[in-house]
PDB file of C-alpha atoms in Angstrom:
ATOM      1  CA  MET A 124      26.743 123.966  64.277  1.00 89.00           C
ATOM      2  CA  LYS A 125      27.709 122.844  60.768  1.00 96.00           C
ATOM      3  CA  LEU A 126      30.663 120.706  59.752  1.00 97.00           C
ATOM      4  CA  ILE A 127      32.382 122.091  56.669  1.00 98.00           C
ATOM      5  CA  LEU A 128      34.831 119.784  54.914  1.00 98.00           C
ATOM      6  CA  GLY A 129      37.458 121.863  53.163  1.00 97.00           C
ATOM      7  CA  SER A 130      38.367 119.193  50.626  1.00 95.00           C
ATOM      8  CA  GLY A 131      37.087 118.004  47.287  1.00 92.00           C
ATOM      9  CA  SER A 132      38.613 114.575  47.882  1.00 91.00           C
ATOM     10  CA  PRO A 133      36.054 111.771  47.641  1.00 92.00           C
ATOM     11  CA  ARG A 134      38.465 109.636  49.701  1.00 93.00           C
ATOM     12  CA  ARG A 135      38.245 112.039  52.651  1.00 95.00           C
ATOM     13  CA  ARG A 136      34.429 111.968  52.494  1.00 96.00           C
ATOM     14  CA  GLU A 137      34.511 108.139  52.423  1.00 95.00           C
ATOM     15  CA  LEU A 138      36.899 108.011  55.379  1.00 96.00           C
ATOM     16  CA  LEU A 139      34.713 110.358  57.444  1.00 96.00           C
ATOM     17  CA  ALA A 140      31.704 108.185  56.627  1.00 95.00           C
ATOM     18  CA  GLN A 141      33.560 105.212  58.177  1.00 94.00           C
ATOM     19  CA  ILE A 142      33.271 106.960  61.558  1.00 94.00           C
ATOM     20  CA  GLY A 143      29.694 108.069  60.940  1.00 93.00           C
ATOM     21  CA  VAL A 144      30.547 111.674  60.059  1.00 95.00           C
ATOM     22  CA  VAL A 145      28.928 113.397  57.099  1.00 95.00           C
ATOM     23  CA  ALA A 146      29.904 116.990  56.332  1.00 96.00           C
ATOM     24  CA  ASP A 147      27.072 119.492  56.020  1.00 96.00           C
ATOM     25  CA  GLU A 148      28.989 121.325  53.295  1.00 97.00           C
ATOM     26  CA  ILE A 149      31.961 120.608  51.028  1.00 97.00           C
ATOM     27  CA  ARG A 150      34.038 123.714  50.331  1.00 96.00           C
ATOM     28  CA  PRO A 151      37.518 123.073  48.914  1.00 96.00           C
ATOM     29  CA  PRO A 152      39.746 126.096  49.592  1.00 96.00           C
ATOM     30  CA  ASP A 153      41.654 127.768  46.793  1.00 94.00           C
ATOM     31  CA  ILE A 154      45.179 128.393  48.072  1.00 96.00           C
ATOM     32  CA  ASP A 155      48.671 128.413  46.590  1.00 95.00           C
ATOM     33  CA  GLU A 156      50.284 125.083  47.516  1.00 94.00           C
ATOM     34  CA  THR A 157      53.781 125.969  46.282  1.00 94.00           C
ATOM     35  CA  PRO A 158      56.473 124.967  48.795  1.00 95.00           C
ATOM     36  CA  LEU A 159      58.506 127.833  50.246  1.00 96.00           C
ATOM     37  CA  ALA A 160      62.243 127.946  49.593  1.00 94.00           C
ATOM     38  CA  GLY A 161      64.011 125.535  51.954  1.00 94.00           C
ATOM     39  CA  GLU A 162      60.742 124.259  53.454  1.00 96.00           C
ATOM     40  CA  ILE A 163      60.977 120.669  54.685  1.00 97.00           C
ATOM     41  CA  PRO A 164      58.076 118.253  54.040  1.00 97.00           C
ATOM     42  CA  LYS A 165      56.501 118.145  57.514  1.00 97.00           C
ATOM     43  CA  GLN A 166      56.592 121.945  57.903  1.00 97.00           C
ATOM     44  CA  TYR A 167      55.163 122.314  54.392  1.00 98.00           C
ATOM     45  CA  CYS A 168      52.299 119.876  54.992  1.00 97.00           C
ATOM     46  CA  SER A 169      51.417 121.473  58.340  1.00 98.00           C
ATOM     47  CA  ARG A 170      51.477 124.994  56.862  1.00 98.00           C
ATOM     48  CA  ILE A 171      49.256 124.015  53.913  1.00 98.00           C
ATOM     49  CA  ALA A 172      46.644 122.384  56.194  1.00 98.00           C
ATOM     50  CA  ARG A 173      46.611 125.525  58.401  1.00 98.00           C
ATOM     51  CA  GLU A 174      46.296 127.823  55.392  1.00 98.00           C
ATOM     52  CA  LYS A 175      43.446 125.696  54.015  1.00 98.00           C
ATOM     53  CA  VAL A 176      41.465 125.794  57.269  1.00 98.00           C
ATOM     54  CA  GLN A 177      41.964 129.574  57.597  1.00 97.00           C
ATOM     55  CA  ALA A 178      40.920 130.205  53.966  1.00 97.00           C
ATOM     56  CA  ILE A 179      37.346 128.998  54.489  1.00 97.00           C
ATOM     57  CA  THR A 180      34.756 131.487  55.684  1.00 95.00           C
ATOM     58  CA  ALA A 181      32.495 130.006  58.328  1.00 96.00           C
ATOM     59  CA  ALA A 182      30.103 131.086  61.072  1.00 96.00           C
ATOM     60  CA  PRO A 183      31.691 131.283  64.554  1.00 95.00           C
ATOM     61  CA  ASP A 184      30.091 128.027  65.723  1.00 95.00           C
ATOM     62  CA  ASP A 185      30.799 126.062  62.530  1.00 97.00           C
ATOM     63  CA  ILE A 186      33.594 123.516  62.428  1.00 98.00           C
ATOM     64  CA  VAL A 187      35.929 123.572  59.434  1.00 98.00           C
ATOM     65  CA  LEU A 188      37.991 120.446  58.730  1.00 98.00           C
ATOM     66  CA  CYS A 189      40.892 120.453  56.272  1.00 98.00           C
ATOM     67  CA  ALA A 190      43.823 118.161  55.598  1.00 98.00           C
ATOM     68  CA  ASP A 191      46.884 117.957  53.420  1.00 97.00           C
ATOM     69  CA  THR A 192      48.831 114.857  52.455  1.00 96.00           C
ATOM     70  CA  THR A 193      52.426 115.041  51.300  1.00 96.00           C
ATOM     71  CA  VAL A 194      54.729 112.292  50.081  1.00 97.00           C
ATOM     72  CA  ALA A 195      58.375 112.899  50.930  1.00 97.00           C
ATOM     73  CA  LEU A 196      61.604 111.186  50.015  1.00 97.00           C
ATOM     74  CA  GLY A 197      64.163 112.599  52.405  1.00 95.00           C
ATOM     75  CA  ARG A 198      63.735 116.383  52.211  1.00 95.00           C
ATOM     76  CA  ARG A 199      62.112 116.217  48.768  1.00 96.00           C
ATOM     77  CA  ILE A 200      58.409 117.074  48.628  1.00 96.00           C
ATOM     78  CA  MET A 201      56.626 114.976  46.031  1.00 95.00           C
ATOM     79  CA  GLY A 202      53.374 116.756  45.345  1.00 91.00           C
ATOM     80  CA  LYS A 203      50.707 116.022  42.774  1.00 93.00           C
ATOM     81  CA  PRO A 204      52.440 115.326  39.453  1.00 96.00           C
ATOM     82  CA  ALA A 205      51.800 117.865  36.697  1.00 95.00           C
ATOM     83  CA  ASP A 206      51.799 115.210  33.989  1.00 97.00           C
ATOM     84  CA  ALA A 207      52.499 111.532  33.250  1.00 97.00           C
ATOM     85  CA  GLY A 208      56.217 112.260  32.852  1.00 97.00           C
ATOM     86  CA  GLU A 209      56.491 113.666  36.358  1.00 97.00           C
ATOM     87  CA  ALA A 210      54.343 110.818  37.730  1.00 97.00           C
ATOM     88  CA  ALA A 211      56.748 108.336  36.104  1.00 98.00           C
ATOM     89  CA  GLU A 212      59.725 110.166  37.599  1.00 97.00           C
ATOM     90  CA  PHE A 213      58.181 110.011  41.093  1.00 98.00           C
ATOM     91  CA  LEU A 214      57.332 106.307  40.802  1.00 98.00           C
ATOM     92  CA  VAL A 215      60.798 105.381  39.523  1.00 97.00           C
ATOM     93  CA  VAL A 216      62.512 107.372  42.300  1.00 97.00           C
ATOM     94  CA  LEU A 217      60.254 105.806  44.969  1.00 98.00           C
ATOM     95  CA  GLY A 218      60.850 102.277  43.625  1.00 97.00           C
ATOM     96  CA  GLY A 219      62.645 100.049  46.117  1.00 97.00           C
ATOM     97  CA  ARG A 220      62.784 102.807  48.725  1.00 96.00           C
ATOM     98  CA  ARG A 221      61.082 103.646  51.973  1.00 97.00           C
ATOM     99  CA  HIS A 222      59.378 107.037  51.986  1.00 98.00           C
ATOM    100  CA  LYS A 223      57.268 109.205  54.285  1.00 98.00           C
ATOM    101  CA  ILE A 224      53.615 110.071  53.922  1.00 98.00           C
ATOM    102  CA  ILE A 225      52.628 113.032  56.065  1.00 98.00           C
ATOM    103  CA  THR A 226      49.009 113.991  56.588  1.00 98.00           C
ATOM    104  CA  SER A 227      48.277 117.117  58.554  1.00 98.00           C
ATOM    105  CA  VAL A 228      44.720 117.594  59.807  1.00 98.00           C
ATOM    106  CA  ALA A 229      43.555 121.068  60.835  1.00 98.00           C
ATOM    107  CA  LEU A 230      40.225 121.835  62.435  1.00 98.00           C
ATOM    108  CA  ARG A 231      38.863 125.299  63.241  1.00 98.00           C
ATOM    109  CA  ARG A 232      35.898 126.461  65.286  1.00 97.00           C
ATOM    110  CA  GLY A 233      35.698 130.209  65.719  1.00 96.00           C
ATOM    111  CA  ASP A 234      39.210 131.482  66.432  1.00 95.00           C
ATOM    112  CA  THR A 235      40.485 128.159  67.816  1.00 97.00           C
ATOM    113  CA  VAL A 236      42.519 125.841  65.590  1.00 97.00           C
ATOM    114  CA  TRP A 237      43.419 122.266  66.482  1.00 98.00           C
ATOM    115  CA  GLN A 238      45.993 120.440  64.398  1.00 98.00           C
ATOM    116  CA  ARG A 239      47.698 117.045  64.252  1.00 98.00           C
ATOM    117  CA  ASP A 240      50.459 115.855  61.953  1.00 98.00           C
ATOM    118  CA  VAL A 241      50.594 112.118  61.312  1.00 98.00           C
ATOM    119  CA  VAL A 242      53.703 110.607  59.766  1.00 98.00           C
ATOM    120  CA  SER A 243      53.560 107.143  58.222  1.00 98.00           C
ATOM    121  CA  TYR A 244      56.034 105.204  56.094  1.00 98.00           C
ATOM    122  CA  ALA A 245      55.687 102.993  53.055  1.00 98.00           C
ATOM    123  CA  LYS A 246      57.971 101.086  50.747  1.00 98.00           C
ATOM    124  CA  MET A 247      57.221 100.856  47.055  1.00 98.00           C
ATOM    125  CA  LYS A 248      58.594  97.957  45.033  1.00 98.00           C
ATOM    126  CA  ARG A 249      60.626  98.656  41.911  1.00 98.00           C
ATOM    127  CA  LEU A 250      58.211  98.721  39.005  1.00 98.00           C
ATOM    128  CA  SER A 251      58.822  96.910  35.735  1.00 97.00           C
ATOM    129  CA  ASP A 252      58.344  98.925  32.552  1.00 97.00           C
ATOM    130  CA  VAL A 253      55.058  97.094  31.944  1.00 97.00           C
ATOM    131  CA  GLU A 254      53.793  97.861  35.484  1.00 97.00           C
ATOM    132  CA  LEU A 255      54.830 101.507  35.217  1.00 98.00           C
ATOM    133  CA  ASN A 256      53.298 102.070  31.790  1.00 97.00           C
ATOM    134  CA  THR A 257      50.083 100.219  32.653  1.00 97.00           C
ATOM    135  CA  TYR A 258      49.723 102.275  35.824  1.00 97.00           C
ATOM    136  CA  LEU A 259      50.399 105.559  34.019  1.00 97.00           C
ATOM    137  CA  ALA A 260      47.822 104.639  31.360  1.00 97.00           C
ATOM    138  CA  SER A 261      45.227 104.056  34.118  1.00 97.00           C
ATOM    139  CA  GLU A 262      45.423 107.786  34.981  1.00 96.00           C
ATOM    140  CA  ASP A 263      45.117 106.823  38.668  1.00 96.00           C
ATOM    141  CA  TRP A 264      48.183 108.980  39.428  1.00 96.00           C
ATOM    142  CA  ARG A 265      46.309 112.225  38.653  1.00 95.00           C
ATOM    143  CA  GLY A 266      45.778 114.456  41.669  1.00 92.00           C
ATOM    144  CA  LYS A 267      47.670 112.094  43.988  1.00 94.00           C
ATOM    145  CA  ALA A 268      50.634 113.191  46.110  1.00 94.00           C
ATOM    146  CA  GLY A 269      53.688 111.230  45.000  1.00 96.00           C
ATOM    147  CA  GLY A 270      51.777 110.021  41.942  1.00 97.00           C
ATOM    148  CA  TYR A 271      49.965 107.140  43.621  1.00 97.00           C
ATOM    149  CA  ALA A 272      47.147 106.191  45.973  1.00 95.00           C
ATOM    150  CA  ILE A 273      47.561 103.138  48.185  1.00 96.00           C
ATOM    151  CA  GLN A 274      43.807 102.414  48.076  1.00 94.00           C
ATOM    152  CA  GLY A 275      43.840 102.140  44.266  1.00 93.00           C
ATOM    153  CA  PRO A 276      45.716  99.967  41.765  1.00 96.00           C
ATOM    154  CA  ALA A 277      49.059 101.182  43.192  1.00 97.00           C
ATOM    155  CA  GLY A 278      48.272  99.293  46.397  1.00 96.00           C
ATOM    156  CA  ALA A 279      49.801  96.283  44.599  1.00 97.00           C
ATOM    157  CA  PHE A 280      53.132  98.159  44.558  1.00 98.00           C
ATOM    158  CA  ILE A 281      53.299  98.737  48.343  1.00 98.00           C
ATOM    159  CA  PRO A 282      54.445  95.600  50.196  1.00 97.00           C
ATOM    160  CA  TRP A 283      55.118  97.380  53.517  1.00 97.00           C
ATOM    161  CA  ILE A 284      53.708 100.264  55.560  1.00 98.00           C
ATOM    162  CA  SER A 285      54.245 101.532  59.078  1.00 98.00           C
ATOM    163  CA  GLY A 286      51.852 103.958  60.696  1.00 97.00           C
ATOM    164  CA  SER A 287      48.318 104.999  59.856  1.00 97.00           C
ATOM    165  CA  PHE A 288      46.738 103.382  56.778  1.00 97.00           C
ATOM    166  CA  THR A 289      43.955 105.996  56.805  1.00 97.00           C
ATOM    167  CA  GLY A 290      46.627 108.691  57.164  1.00 97.00           C
ATOM    168  CA  ILE A 291      48.304 107.361  54.017  1.00 97.00           C
ATOM    169  CA  VAL A 292      44.934 107.433  52.225  1.00 96.00           C
ATOM    170  CA  GLY A 293      44.513 111.068  53.270  1.00 96.00           C
ATOM    171  CA  LEU A 294      42.741 111.421  56.623  1.00 97.00           C
ATOM    172  CA  PRO A 295      43.989 109.668  59.778  1.00 98.00           C
ATOM    173  CA  LEU A 296      40.734 108.641  61.439  1.00 97.00           C
ATOM    174  CA  ALA A 297      41.837 108.214  65.068  1.00 96.00           C
ATOM    175  CA  GLU A 298      43.412 111.677  65.136  1.00 97.00           C
ATOM    176  CA  THR A 299      40.537 113.263  63.176  1.00 97.00           C
ATOM    177  CA  ALA A 300      37.948 111.797  65.571  1.00 97.00           C
ATOM    178  CA  ALA A 301      39.932 113.160  68.548  1.00 96.00           C
ATOM    179  CA  LEU A 302      40.105 116.639  66.970  1.00 97.00           C
ATOM    180  CA  LEU A 303      36.377 116.634  66.202  1.00 97.00           C
ATOM    181  CA  SER A 304      35.609 115.616  69.801  1.00 95.00           C
ATOM    182  CA  ALA A 305      37.915 118.364  71.119  1.00 95.00           C
ATOM    183  CA  ALA A 306      35.975 120.910  69.045  1.00 95.00           C
ATOM    184  CA  GLY A 307      32.659 119.684  70.458  1.00 94.00           C
ATOM    185  CA  TYR A 308      31.472 117.723  67.424  1.00 94.00           C
ATOM    186  CA  PRO A 309      29.428 114.683  68.508  1.00 88.00           C
ATOM    187  CA  ILE A 310      31.275 111.713  67.005  1.00 84.00           C
ATOM    188  CA  HIS A 311      29.261 109.109  68.853  1.00 68.00           C
ATOM    189  CA  LYS A 312      25.696 110.278  68.346  1.00 59.00           C
ATOM    190  CA  GLU A 313      22.900 108.327  69.970  1.00 53.00           C
ATOM    191  CA  ILE A 314      20.760 106.461  67.504  1.00 50.00           C
ATOM    192  CA  ALA A 315      17.121 107.430  67.937  1.00 48.00           C
TER     193      ALA A 315
END
């Protein structure tokens, strides 16, 4: 049995390592992540995680683990910004407001798929022009849903969260460990 992590995210690898799990292979799937017309954030995030886990070819006994993280303000899906202008727009809109961070984890072994959606909340402070421009110049917003990562410099902009910190980072560990156990992956291996 091999564990295949369907994600190129170094953060997801680091989070798995916190619970003693190291993927045997890293294979990020190549899927279209465009939201469907009228799709709400939680449905979108769940669908993308399912499509990712199904897109990876694996042996019947291998376990494939994929996740998707989406930042949402109301019904608006705030994906990975295309450029600094869109990142700035996201950060300004999120300023002073509570928003949702949804991480959907999907795990497949053979034809069986297990999935959990974890919804957390965060509030971002209103950023001054200096804070916004300094953050944009750092390039930390690249590849991050909503244009920020709580575990990076933007953590200074988030005075309040509710829910799963690891879910906000990109892989809720309690739920991921439960899914791995359900699929027969030995989370708590004996040390020889």
